[in-house]
XYZ file of C-alpha atoms in Angstrom:
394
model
C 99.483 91.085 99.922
C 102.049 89.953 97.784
C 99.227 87.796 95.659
C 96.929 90.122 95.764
C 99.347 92.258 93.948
C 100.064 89.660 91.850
C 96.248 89.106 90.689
C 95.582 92.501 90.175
C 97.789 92.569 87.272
C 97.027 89.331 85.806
C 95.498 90.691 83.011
C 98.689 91.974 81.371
C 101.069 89.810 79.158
C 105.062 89.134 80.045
C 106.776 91.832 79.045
C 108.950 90.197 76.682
C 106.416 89.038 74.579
C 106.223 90.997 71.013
C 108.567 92.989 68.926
C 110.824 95.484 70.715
C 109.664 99.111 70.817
C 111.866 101.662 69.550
C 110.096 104.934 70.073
C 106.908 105.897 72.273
C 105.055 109.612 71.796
C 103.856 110.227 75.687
C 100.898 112.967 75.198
C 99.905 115.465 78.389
C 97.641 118.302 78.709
C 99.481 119.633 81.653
C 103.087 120.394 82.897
C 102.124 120.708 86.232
C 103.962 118.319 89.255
C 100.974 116.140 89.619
C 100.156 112.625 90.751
C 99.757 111.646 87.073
C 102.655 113.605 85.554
C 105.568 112.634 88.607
C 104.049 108.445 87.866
C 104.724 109.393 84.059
C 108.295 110.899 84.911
C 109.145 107.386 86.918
C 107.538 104.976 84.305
C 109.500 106.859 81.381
C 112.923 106.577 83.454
C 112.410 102.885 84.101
C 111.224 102.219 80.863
C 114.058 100.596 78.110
C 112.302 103.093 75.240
C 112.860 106.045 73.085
C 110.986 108.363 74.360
C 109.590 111.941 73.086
C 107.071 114.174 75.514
C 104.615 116.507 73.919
C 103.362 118.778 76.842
C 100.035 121.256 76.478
C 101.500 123.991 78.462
C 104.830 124.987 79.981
C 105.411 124.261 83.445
C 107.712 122.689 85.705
C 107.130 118.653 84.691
C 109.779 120.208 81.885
C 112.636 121.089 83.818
C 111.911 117.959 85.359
C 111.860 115.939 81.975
C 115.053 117.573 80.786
C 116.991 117.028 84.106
C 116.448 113.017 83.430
C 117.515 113.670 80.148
C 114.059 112.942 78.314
C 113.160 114.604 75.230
C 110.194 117.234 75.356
C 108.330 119.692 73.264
C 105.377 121.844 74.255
C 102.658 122.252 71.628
C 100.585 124.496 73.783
C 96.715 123.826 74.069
C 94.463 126.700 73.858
C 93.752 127.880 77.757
C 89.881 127.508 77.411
C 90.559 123.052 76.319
C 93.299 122.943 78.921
C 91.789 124.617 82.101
C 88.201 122.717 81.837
C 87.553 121.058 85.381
C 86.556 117.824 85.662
C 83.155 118.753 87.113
C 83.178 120.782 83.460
C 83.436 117.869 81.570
C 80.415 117.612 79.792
C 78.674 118.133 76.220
C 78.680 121.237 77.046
C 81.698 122.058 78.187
C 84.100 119.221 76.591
C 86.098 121.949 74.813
C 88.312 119.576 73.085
C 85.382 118.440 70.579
C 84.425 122.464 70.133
C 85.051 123.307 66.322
C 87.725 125.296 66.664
C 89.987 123.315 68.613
C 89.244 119.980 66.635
C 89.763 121.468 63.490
C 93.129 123.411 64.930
C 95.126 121.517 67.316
C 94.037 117.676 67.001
C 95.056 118.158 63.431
C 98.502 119.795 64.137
C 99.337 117.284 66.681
C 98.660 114.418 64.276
C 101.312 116.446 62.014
C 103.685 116.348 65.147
C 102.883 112.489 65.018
C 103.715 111.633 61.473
C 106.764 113.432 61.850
C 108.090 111.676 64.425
C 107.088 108.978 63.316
C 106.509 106.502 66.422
C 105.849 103.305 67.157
C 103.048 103.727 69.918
C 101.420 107.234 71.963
C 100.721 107.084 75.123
C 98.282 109.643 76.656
C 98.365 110.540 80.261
C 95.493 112.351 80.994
C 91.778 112.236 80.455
C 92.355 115.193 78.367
C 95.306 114.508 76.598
C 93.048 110.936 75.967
C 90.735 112.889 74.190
C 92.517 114.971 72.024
C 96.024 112.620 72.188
C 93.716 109.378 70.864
C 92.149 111.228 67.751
C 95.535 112.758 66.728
C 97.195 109.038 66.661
C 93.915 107.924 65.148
C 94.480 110.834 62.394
C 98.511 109.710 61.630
C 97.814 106.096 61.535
C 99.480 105.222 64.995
C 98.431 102.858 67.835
C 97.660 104.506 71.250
C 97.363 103.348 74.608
C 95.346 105.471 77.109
C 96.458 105.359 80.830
C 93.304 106.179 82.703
C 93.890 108.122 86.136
C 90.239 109.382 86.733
C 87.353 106.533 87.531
C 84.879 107.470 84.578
C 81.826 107.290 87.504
C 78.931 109.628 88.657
C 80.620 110.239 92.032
C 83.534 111.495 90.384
C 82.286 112.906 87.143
C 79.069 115.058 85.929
C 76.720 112.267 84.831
C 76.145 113.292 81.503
C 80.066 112.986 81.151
C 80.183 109.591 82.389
C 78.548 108.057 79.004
C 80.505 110.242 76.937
C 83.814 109.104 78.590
C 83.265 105.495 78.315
C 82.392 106.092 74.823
C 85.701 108.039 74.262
C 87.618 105.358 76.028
C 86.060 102.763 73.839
C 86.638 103.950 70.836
C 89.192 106.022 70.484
C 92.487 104.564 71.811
C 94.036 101.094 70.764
C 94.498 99.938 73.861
C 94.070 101.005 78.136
C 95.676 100.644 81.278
C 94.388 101.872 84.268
C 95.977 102.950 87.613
C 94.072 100.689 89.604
C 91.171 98.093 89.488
C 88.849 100.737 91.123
C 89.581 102.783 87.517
C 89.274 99.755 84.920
C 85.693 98.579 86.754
C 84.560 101.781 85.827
C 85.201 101.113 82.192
C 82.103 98.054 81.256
C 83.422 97.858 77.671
C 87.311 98.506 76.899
C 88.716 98.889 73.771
C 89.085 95.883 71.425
C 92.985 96.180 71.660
C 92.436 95.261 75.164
C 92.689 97.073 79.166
C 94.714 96.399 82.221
C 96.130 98.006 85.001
C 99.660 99.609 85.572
C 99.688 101.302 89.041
C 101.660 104.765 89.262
C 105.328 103.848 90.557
C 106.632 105.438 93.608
C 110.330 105.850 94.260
C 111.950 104.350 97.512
C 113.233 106.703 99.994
C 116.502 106.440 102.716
C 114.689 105.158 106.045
C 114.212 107.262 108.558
C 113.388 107.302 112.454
C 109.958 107.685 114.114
C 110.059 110.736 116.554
C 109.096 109.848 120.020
C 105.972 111.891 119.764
C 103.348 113.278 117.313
C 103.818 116.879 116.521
C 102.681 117.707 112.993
C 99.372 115.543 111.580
C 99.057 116.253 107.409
C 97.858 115.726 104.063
C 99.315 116.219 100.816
C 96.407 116.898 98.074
C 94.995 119.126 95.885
C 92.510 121.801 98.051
C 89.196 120.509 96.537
C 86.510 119.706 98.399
C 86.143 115.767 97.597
C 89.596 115.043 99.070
C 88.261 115.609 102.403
C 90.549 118.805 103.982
C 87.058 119.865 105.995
C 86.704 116.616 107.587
C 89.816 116.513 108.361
C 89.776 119.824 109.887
C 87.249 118.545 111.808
C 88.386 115.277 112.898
C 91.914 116.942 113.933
C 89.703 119.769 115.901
C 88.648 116.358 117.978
C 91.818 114.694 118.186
C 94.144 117.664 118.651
C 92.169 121.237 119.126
C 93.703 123.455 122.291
C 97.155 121.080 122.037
C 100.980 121.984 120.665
C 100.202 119.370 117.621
C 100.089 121.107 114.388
C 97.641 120.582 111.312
C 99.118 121.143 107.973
C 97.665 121.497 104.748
C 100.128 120.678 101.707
C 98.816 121.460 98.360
C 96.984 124.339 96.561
C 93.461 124.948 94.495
C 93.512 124.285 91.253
C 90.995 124.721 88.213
C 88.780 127.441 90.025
C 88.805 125.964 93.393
C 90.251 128.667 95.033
C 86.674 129.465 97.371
C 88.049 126.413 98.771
C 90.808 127.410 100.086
C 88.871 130.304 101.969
C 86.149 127.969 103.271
C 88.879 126.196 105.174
C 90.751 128.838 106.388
C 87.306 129.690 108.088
C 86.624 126.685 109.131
C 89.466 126.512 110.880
C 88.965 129.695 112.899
C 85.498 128.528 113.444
C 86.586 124.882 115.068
C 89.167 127.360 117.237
C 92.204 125.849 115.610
C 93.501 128.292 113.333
C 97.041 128.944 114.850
C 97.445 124.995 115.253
C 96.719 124.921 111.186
C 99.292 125.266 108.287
C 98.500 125.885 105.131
C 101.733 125.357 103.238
C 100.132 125.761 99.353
C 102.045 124.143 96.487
C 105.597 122.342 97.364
C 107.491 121.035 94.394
C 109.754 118.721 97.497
C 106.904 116.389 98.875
C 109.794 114.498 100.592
C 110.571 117.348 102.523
C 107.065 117.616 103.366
C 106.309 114.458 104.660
C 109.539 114.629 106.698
C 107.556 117.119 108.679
C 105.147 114.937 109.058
C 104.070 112.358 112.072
C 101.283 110.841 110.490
C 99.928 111.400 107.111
C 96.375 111.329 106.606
C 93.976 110.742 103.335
C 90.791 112.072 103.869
C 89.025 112.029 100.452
C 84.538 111.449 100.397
C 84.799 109.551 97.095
C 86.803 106.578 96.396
C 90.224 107.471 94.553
C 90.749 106.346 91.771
C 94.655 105.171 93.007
C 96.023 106.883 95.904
C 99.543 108.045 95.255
C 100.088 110.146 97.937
C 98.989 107.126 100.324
C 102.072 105.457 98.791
C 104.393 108.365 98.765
C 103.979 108.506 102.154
C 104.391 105.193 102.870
C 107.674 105.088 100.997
C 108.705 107.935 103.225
C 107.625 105.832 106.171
C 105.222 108.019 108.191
C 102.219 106.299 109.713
C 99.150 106.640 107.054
C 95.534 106.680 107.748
C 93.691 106.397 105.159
C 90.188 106.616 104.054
C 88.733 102.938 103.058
C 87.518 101.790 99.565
C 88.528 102.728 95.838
C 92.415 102.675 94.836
C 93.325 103.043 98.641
C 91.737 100.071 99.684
C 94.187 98.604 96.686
C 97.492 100.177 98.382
C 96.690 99.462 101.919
C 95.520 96.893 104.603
C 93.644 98.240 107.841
C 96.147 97.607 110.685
C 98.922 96.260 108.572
C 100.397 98.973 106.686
C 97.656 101.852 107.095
C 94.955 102.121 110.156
C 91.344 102.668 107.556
C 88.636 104.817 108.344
C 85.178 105.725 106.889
C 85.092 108.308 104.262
C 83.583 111.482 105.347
C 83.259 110.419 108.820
C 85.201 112.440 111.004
C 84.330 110.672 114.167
C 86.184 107.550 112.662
C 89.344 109.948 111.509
C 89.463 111.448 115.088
C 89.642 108.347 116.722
C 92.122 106.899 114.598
C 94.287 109.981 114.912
C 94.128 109.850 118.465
C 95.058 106.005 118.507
C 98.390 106.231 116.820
C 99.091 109.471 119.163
C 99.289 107.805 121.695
C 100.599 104.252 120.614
C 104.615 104.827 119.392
C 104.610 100.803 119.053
C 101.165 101.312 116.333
C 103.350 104.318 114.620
C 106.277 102.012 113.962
C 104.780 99.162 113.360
C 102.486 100.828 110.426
C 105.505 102.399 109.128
C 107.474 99.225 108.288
C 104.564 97.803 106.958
C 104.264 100.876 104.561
C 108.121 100.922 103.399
C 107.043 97.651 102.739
C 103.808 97.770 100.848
C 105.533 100.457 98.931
C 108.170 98.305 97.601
C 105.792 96.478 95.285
C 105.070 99.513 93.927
C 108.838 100.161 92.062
C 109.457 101.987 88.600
C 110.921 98.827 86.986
C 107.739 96.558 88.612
C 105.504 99.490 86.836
C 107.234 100.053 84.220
C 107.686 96.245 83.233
C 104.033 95.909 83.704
C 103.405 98.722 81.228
C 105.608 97.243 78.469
C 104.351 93.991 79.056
C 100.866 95.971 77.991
C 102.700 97.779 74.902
C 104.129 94.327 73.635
C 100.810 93.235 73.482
C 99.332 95.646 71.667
C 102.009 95.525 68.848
C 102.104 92.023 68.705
């Protein structure tokens, strides 16, 4: 595992190669507590820079910022640019290349730029790569753009897909990518050059197993490609008519919120309703997953990283996980995850039902977790990602 690690990352220069940065512009549609945004948080920490935030909206990723004493500014987007969905994201409904916000806010961004004057931006967010690469372009800057979102047909509108790559090509300096799922979907990088820098997860205290499975969750946005029906379904197999409970961490987002209602009748349909919790948005995901006796990831198309795979890992609860994409990266079927099919609920069930009723299984995929997770530190990231930014100025 260790090499494999190792390898994925061999793209990327020692990080003390180049001239020392002094100050880094990170650029972010959103202000929400994300996958994306809490990885950002941890790189920033762990990262020996001066760095400035410039946010899109308000939202709790500032208190956060300010609390690790990190200097922010919000330079709000227009709502229509910053609530687009991804399954929006099209010529038609790009918003960010609409008249009125190119000729508005890319413009007074690249003013925000030249005034403070930085060595390198960094944008966070397809989005915020958009909008954050052709403001840097504008102020004569170098940008890097750290891809989250696999720039594919199974996880973008098709017409999208060409216009992304194009974007991605063109517009930054430089890439990194969470995973090697993301960069393959990315045939021609920019000429500054691409590699990967996986989000970071935090270490947590170790904690003991409890003798028996009593609460079987995920942690993920409600939207139907992260798989909560199937694993309604599977858990309706494994568990229906028992004391184990289901729950559901995590809310709609973007105009998702039919979702939300389509599992909530699922669940009364599969007769499992008062074994099901649906506990919305938590800002403490520790908290959550220390209610937690196994964690599942359930998601139909591969992900583009997996950080809740690794968040729970950290936290050492027993993960199953769905195989291929950026969780195929993170974890190894019977090592440090069990692996099932995606979208087959048969397969989930099964493996649900193995590791409730094997303690020995549970433990033993728990260490391997706490241990997988460990390769995924801040300063590992973060030295990764400034091994990238050397580069790029040198």
């Amino acid at each position: 595992l260790g090499r494999r690690h190792r390898e994925l990352y061999s793209g990327l220069p020692a990080p003390d190669s180049g001239p020392p940065l002094r100050r880094v512009v990170y650029v972010d549609h959103c202000a929400r507590l994300s996958g994306g945004e809490l990885a950002l948080l941890r790189l920033i920490e762990a990262l020996d820079v001066e760095a400035h935030v410039v946010l899109g909206e308000d939202g709790p990723l500032v208190g956060r910022l300010h609390q690790a004493g990190i200097s922010v500014e919000v330079l709000a987007l227009p709502a229509g640019v910053r609530e687009v969905r991804r399954a929006e994201v099209d010529r038609g409904r790009l918003g960010l290349l609409a008249p009125a916000a190119t000729a508005l806010y890319v413009p007074r961004l690249a003013r925000r730029l030249r005034a403070l004057a930085p060595d390198l931006v960094h944008t966070n967010s397809l989005k915020s790569g958009l909008y954050g690469s052709l403001a840097a372009r504008m102020a004569g800057i170098p940008s890097v753009w750290h891809l989250h979102d696999r720039l594919a047909a199974d996880y973008l509108p098709t017409r999208a897909v060409k216009l992304m790559r194009r974007a991605v090509r063109t517009l930054p300096t430089a890439l990194v990518a969470n995973s090697q799922t993301t960069l393959e979907t990315v045939p021609h990088p920019p000429r500054g050059g691409a590699g990967v820098v996986a989000n970071p997860v935090s270490p947590r205290p170790e904690r003991p197993l409890r003798p028996h499975v009593q609460r079987v969750g995920m942690v993920a946005r409600l939207a139907p490609w992260k798989g909560q029906a199937g694993f309604l379904e599977a858990f309706a197999k494994a568990f229906g008519g028992t004391g184990v409970k289901a729950a559901l961490v995590g809310a709609p987002l973007f105009g998702e919120e039919d979702y939300e209602a389509e599992l909530r009748e699922l669940a009364q349909r599969l007769g499992i309703a008062a074994q099901v919790e649906f506990r919305g948005f938590r800002d403490d995901v520790e908290a959550e997953l220390e209610r937690l006796d196994v964690f599942v990831h359930a998601s139909v198309v591969p992900e583009p990283f997996g950080q809740a795979i690794l968040e729970a890992m950290a936290a050492g609860v027993p993960v199953v996980a769905a195989a291929g994409g950026g969780a195929s990266e993170i974890a190894t079927d019977e090592q440090d995850a069990l692996l099932h099919r995606p979208g087959d609920a048969e397969d989930l069930a099964a493996a649900l039902e193995r590791l409730a009723t094997d303690a020995w299984l549970r433990e033993r995929l728990a260490a391997g977790g706490r241990r997988r997770a460990a390769d995924f530190g801040p300063e590992s990231c973060a030295a990764q990602l400034a091994g990238a930014y050397a580069s790029l100025l040198g």
